[in-house]
mmCIF file with all atom_site columns, C-alpha atoms in Angstrom:
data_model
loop_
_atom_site.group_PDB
_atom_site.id
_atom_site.type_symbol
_atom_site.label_atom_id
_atom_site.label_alt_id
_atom_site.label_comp_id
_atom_site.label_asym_id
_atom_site.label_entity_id
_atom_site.label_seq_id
_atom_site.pdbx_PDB_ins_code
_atom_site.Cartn_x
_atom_site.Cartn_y
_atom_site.Cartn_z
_atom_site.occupancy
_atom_site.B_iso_or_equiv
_atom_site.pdbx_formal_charge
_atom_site.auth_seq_id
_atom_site.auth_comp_id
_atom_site.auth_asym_id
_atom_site.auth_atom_id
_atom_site.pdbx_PDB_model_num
ATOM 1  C CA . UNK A 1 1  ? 0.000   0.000  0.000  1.00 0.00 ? 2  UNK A CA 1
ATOM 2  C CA . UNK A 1 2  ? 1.416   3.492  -0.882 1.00 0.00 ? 3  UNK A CA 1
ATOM 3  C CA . UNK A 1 3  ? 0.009   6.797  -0.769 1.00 0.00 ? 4  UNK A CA 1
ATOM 4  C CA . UNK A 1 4  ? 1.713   9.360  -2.693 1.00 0.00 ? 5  UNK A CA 1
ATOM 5  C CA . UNK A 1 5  ? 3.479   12.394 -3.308 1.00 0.00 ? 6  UNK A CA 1
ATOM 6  C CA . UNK A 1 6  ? 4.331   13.230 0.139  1.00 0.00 ? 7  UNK A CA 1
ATOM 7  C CA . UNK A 1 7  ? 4.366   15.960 0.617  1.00 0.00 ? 8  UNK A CA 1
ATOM 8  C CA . UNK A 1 8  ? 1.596   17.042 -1.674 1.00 0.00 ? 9  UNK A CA 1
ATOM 9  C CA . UNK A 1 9  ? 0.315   19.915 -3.635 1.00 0.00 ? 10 UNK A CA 1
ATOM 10 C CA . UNK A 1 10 ? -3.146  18.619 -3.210 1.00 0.00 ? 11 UNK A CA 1
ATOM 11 C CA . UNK A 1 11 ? -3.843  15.234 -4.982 1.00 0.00 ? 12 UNK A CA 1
ATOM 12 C CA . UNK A 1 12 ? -2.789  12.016 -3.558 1.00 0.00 ? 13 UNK A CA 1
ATOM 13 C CA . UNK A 1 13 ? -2.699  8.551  -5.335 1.00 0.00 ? 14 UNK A CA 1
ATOM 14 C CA . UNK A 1 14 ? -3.021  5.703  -3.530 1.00 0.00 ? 15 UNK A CA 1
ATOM 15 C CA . UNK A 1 15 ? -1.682  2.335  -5.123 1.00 0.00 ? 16 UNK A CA 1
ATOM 16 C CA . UNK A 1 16 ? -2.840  -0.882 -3.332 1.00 0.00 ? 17 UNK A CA 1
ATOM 17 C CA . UNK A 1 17 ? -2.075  -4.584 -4.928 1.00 0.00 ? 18 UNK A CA 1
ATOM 18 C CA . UNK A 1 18 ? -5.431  -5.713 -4.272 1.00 0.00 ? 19 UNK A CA 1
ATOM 19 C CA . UNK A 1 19 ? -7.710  -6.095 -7.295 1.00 0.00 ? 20 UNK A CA 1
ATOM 20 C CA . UNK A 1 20 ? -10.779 -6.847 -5.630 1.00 0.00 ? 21 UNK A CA 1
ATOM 21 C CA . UNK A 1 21 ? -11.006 -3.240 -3.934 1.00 0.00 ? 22 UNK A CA 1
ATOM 22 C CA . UNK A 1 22 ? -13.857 -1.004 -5.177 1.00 0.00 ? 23 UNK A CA 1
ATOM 23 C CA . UNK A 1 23 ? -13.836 1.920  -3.009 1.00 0.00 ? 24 UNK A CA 1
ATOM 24 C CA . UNK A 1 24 ? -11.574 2.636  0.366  1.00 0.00 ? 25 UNK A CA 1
ATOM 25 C CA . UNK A 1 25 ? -13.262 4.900  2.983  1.00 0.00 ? 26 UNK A CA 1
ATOM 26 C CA . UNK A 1 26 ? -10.817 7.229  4.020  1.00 0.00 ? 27 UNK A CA 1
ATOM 27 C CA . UNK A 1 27 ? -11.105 10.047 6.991  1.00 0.00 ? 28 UNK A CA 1
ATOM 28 C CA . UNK A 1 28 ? -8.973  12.757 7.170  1.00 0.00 ? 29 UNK A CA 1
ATOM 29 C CA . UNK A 1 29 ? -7.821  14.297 10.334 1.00 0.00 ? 30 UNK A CA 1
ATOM 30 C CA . UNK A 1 30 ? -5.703  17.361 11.073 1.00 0.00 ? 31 UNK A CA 1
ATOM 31 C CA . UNK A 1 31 ? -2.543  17.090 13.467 1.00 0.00 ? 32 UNK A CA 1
ATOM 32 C CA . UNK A 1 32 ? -4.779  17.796 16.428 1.00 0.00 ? 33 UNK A CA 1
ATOM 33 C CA . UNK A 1 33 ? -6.451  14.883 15.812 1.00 0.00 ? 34 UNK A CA 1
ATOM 34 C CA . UNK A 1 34 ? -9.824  16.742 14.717 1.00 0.00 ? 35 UNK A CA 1
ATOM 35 C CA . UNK A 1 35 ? -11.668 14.965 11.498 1.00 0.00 ? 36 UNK A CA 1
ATOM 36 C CA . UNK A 1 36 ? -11.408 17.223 8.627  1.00 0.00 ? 37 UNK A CA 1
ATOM 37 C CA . UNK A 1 37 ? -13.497 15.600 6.257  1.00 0.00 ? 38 UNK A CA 1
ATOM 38 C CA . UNK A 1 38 ? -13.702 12.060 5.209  1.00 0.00 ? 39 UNK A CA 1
ATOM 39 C CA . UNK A 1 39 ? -15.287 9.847  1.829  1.00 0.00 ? 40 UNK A CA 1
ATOM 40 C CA . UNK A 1 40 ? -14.522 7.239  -0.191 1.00 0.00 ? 41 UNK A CA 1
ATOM 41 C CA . UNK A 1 41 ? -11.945 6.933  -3.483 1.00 0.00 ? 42 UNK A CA 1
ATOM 42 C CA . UNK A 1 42 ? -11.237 4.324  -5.481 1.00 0.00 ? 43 UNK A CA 1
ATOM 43 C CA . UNK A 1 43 ? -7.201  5.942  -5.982 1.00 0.00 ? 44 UNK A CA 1
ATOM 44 C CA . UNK A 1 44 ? -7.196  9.326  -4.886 1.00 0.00 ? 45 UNK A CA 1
ATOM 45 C CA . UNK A 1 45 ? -7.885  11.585 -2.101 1.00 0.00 ? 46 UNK A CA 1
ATOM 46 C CA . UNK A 1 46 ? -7.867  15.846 -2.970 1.00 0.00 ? 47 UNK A CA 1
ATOM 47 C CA . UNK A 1 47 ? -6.912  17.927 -0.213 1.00 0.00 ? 48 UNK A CA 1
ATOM 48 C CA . UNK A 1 48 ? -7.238  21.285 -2.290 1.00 0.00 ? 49 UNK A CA 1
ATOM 49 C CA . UNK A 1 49 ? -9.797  22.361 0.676  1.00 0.00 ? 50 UNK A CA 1
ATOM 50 C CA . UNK A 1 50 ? -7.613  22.385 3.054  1.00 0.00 ? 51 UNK A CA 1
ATOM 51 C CA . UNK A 1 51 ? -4.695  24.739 4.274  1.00 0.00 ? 52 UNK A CA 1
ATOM 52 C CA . UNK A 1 52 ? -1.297  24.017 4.452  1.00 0.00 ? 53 UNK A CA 1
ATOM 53 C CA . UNK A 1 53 ? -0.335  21.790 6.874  1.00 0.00 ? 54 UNK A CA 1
ATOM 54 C CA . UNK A 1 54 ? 0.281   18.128 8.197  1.00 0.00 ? 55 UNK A CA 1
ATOM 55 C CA . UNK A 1 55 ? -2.496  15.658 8.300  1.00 0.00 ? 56 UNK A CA 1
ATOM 56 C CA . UNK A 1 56 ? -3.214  11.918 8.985  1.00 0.00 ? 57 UNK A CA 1
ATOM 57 C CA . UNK A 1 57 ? -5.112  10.073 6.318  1.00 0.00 ? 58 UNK A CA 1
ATOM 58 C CA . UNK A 1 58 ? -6.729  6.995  7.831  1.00 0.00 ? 59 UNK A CA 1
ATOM 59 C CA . UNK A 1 59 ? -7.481  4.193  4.740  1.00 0.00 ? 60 UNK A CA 1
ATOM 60 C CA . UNK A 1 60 ? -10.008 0.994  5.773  1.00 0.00 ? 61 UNK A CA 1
ATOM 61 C CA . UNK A 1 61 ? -9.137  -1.278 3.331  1.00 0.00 ? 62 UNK A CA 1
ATOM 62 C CA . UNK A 1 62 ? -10.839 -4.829 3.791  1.00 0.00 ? 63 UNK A CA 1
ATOM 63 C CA . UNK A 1 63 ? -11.692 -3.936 7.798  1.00 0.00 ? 64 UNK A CA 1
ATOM 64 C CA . UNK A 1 64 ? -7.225  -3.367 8.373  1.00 0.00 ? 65 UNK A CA 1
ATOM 65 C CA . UNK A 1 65 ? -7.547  0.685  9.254  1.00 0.00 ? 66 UNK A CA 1
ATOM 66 C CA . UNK A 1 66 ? -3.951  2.498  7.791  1.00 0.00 ? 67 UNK A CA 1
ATOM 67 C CA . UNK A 1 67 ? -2.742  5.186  8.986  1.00 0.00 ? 68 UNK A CA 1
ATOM 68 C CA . UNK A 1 68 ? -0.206  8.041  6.730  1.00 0.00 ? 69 UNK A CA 1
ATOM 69 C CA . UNK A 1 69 ? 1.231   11.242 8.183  1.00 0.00 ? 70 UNK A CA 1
ATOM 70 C CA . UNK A 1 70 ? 0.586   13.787 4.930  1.00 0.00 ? 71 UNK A CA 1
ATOM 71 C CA . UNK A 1 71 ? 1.937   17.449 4.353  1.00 0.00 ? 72 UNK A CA 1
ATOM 72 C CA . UNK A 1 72 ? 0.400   19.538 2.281  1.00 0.00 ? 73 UNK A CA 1
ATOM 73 C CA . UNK A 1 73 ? 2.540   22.737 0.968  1.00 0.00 ? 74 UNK A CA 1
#
C-alpha cells in the first residue's frame, strides 16, 4: 500500500495490490487529531480544501484501518 506524493500539492494517489477493492473509505484528520473531512476513493484523495499543513489520512481497506502522516505545501 502506498500513498503518494508526500508531501503534496493537493492530490494524492493511492496504489494498493489488491484487485478486488472497489472503493476505500478514508477520513482525514488534522494534526490535532480533529476529522477534517472524510469519503470514499477508489485511488485518490484531494486535499485542495484544506490549508497548508500536516495531516493523517486513515485508509479501511478490507476492515485493516492504515494510517499516513501527509503534508500539504
Amino acid at each position: 500500500l502506498l500513498i503518494y506524493p508526500n508531501p503534496t500539492k493537493g492530490e494524492l494517489i493511492i496504489k494498493t495490490n489488491l484487485s478486488e477493492i472497489n472503493f476505500i473509505n478514508f477520513s482525514v484528520h488534522n494534526i490535532l487529531g480533529n476529522q477534517v473531512f472524510k469519503g470514499k476513493t477508489r485511488n485518490k484523495i484531494s486535499l485542495s480544501m484544506v490549508p497548508s499543513g500536516f495531516y493523517f489520512i486513515e485508509l479501511n481497506i478490507n476492515n485493516q484501518l492504515k494510517v499516513f502522516k501527509i503534508q500539504k505545501i
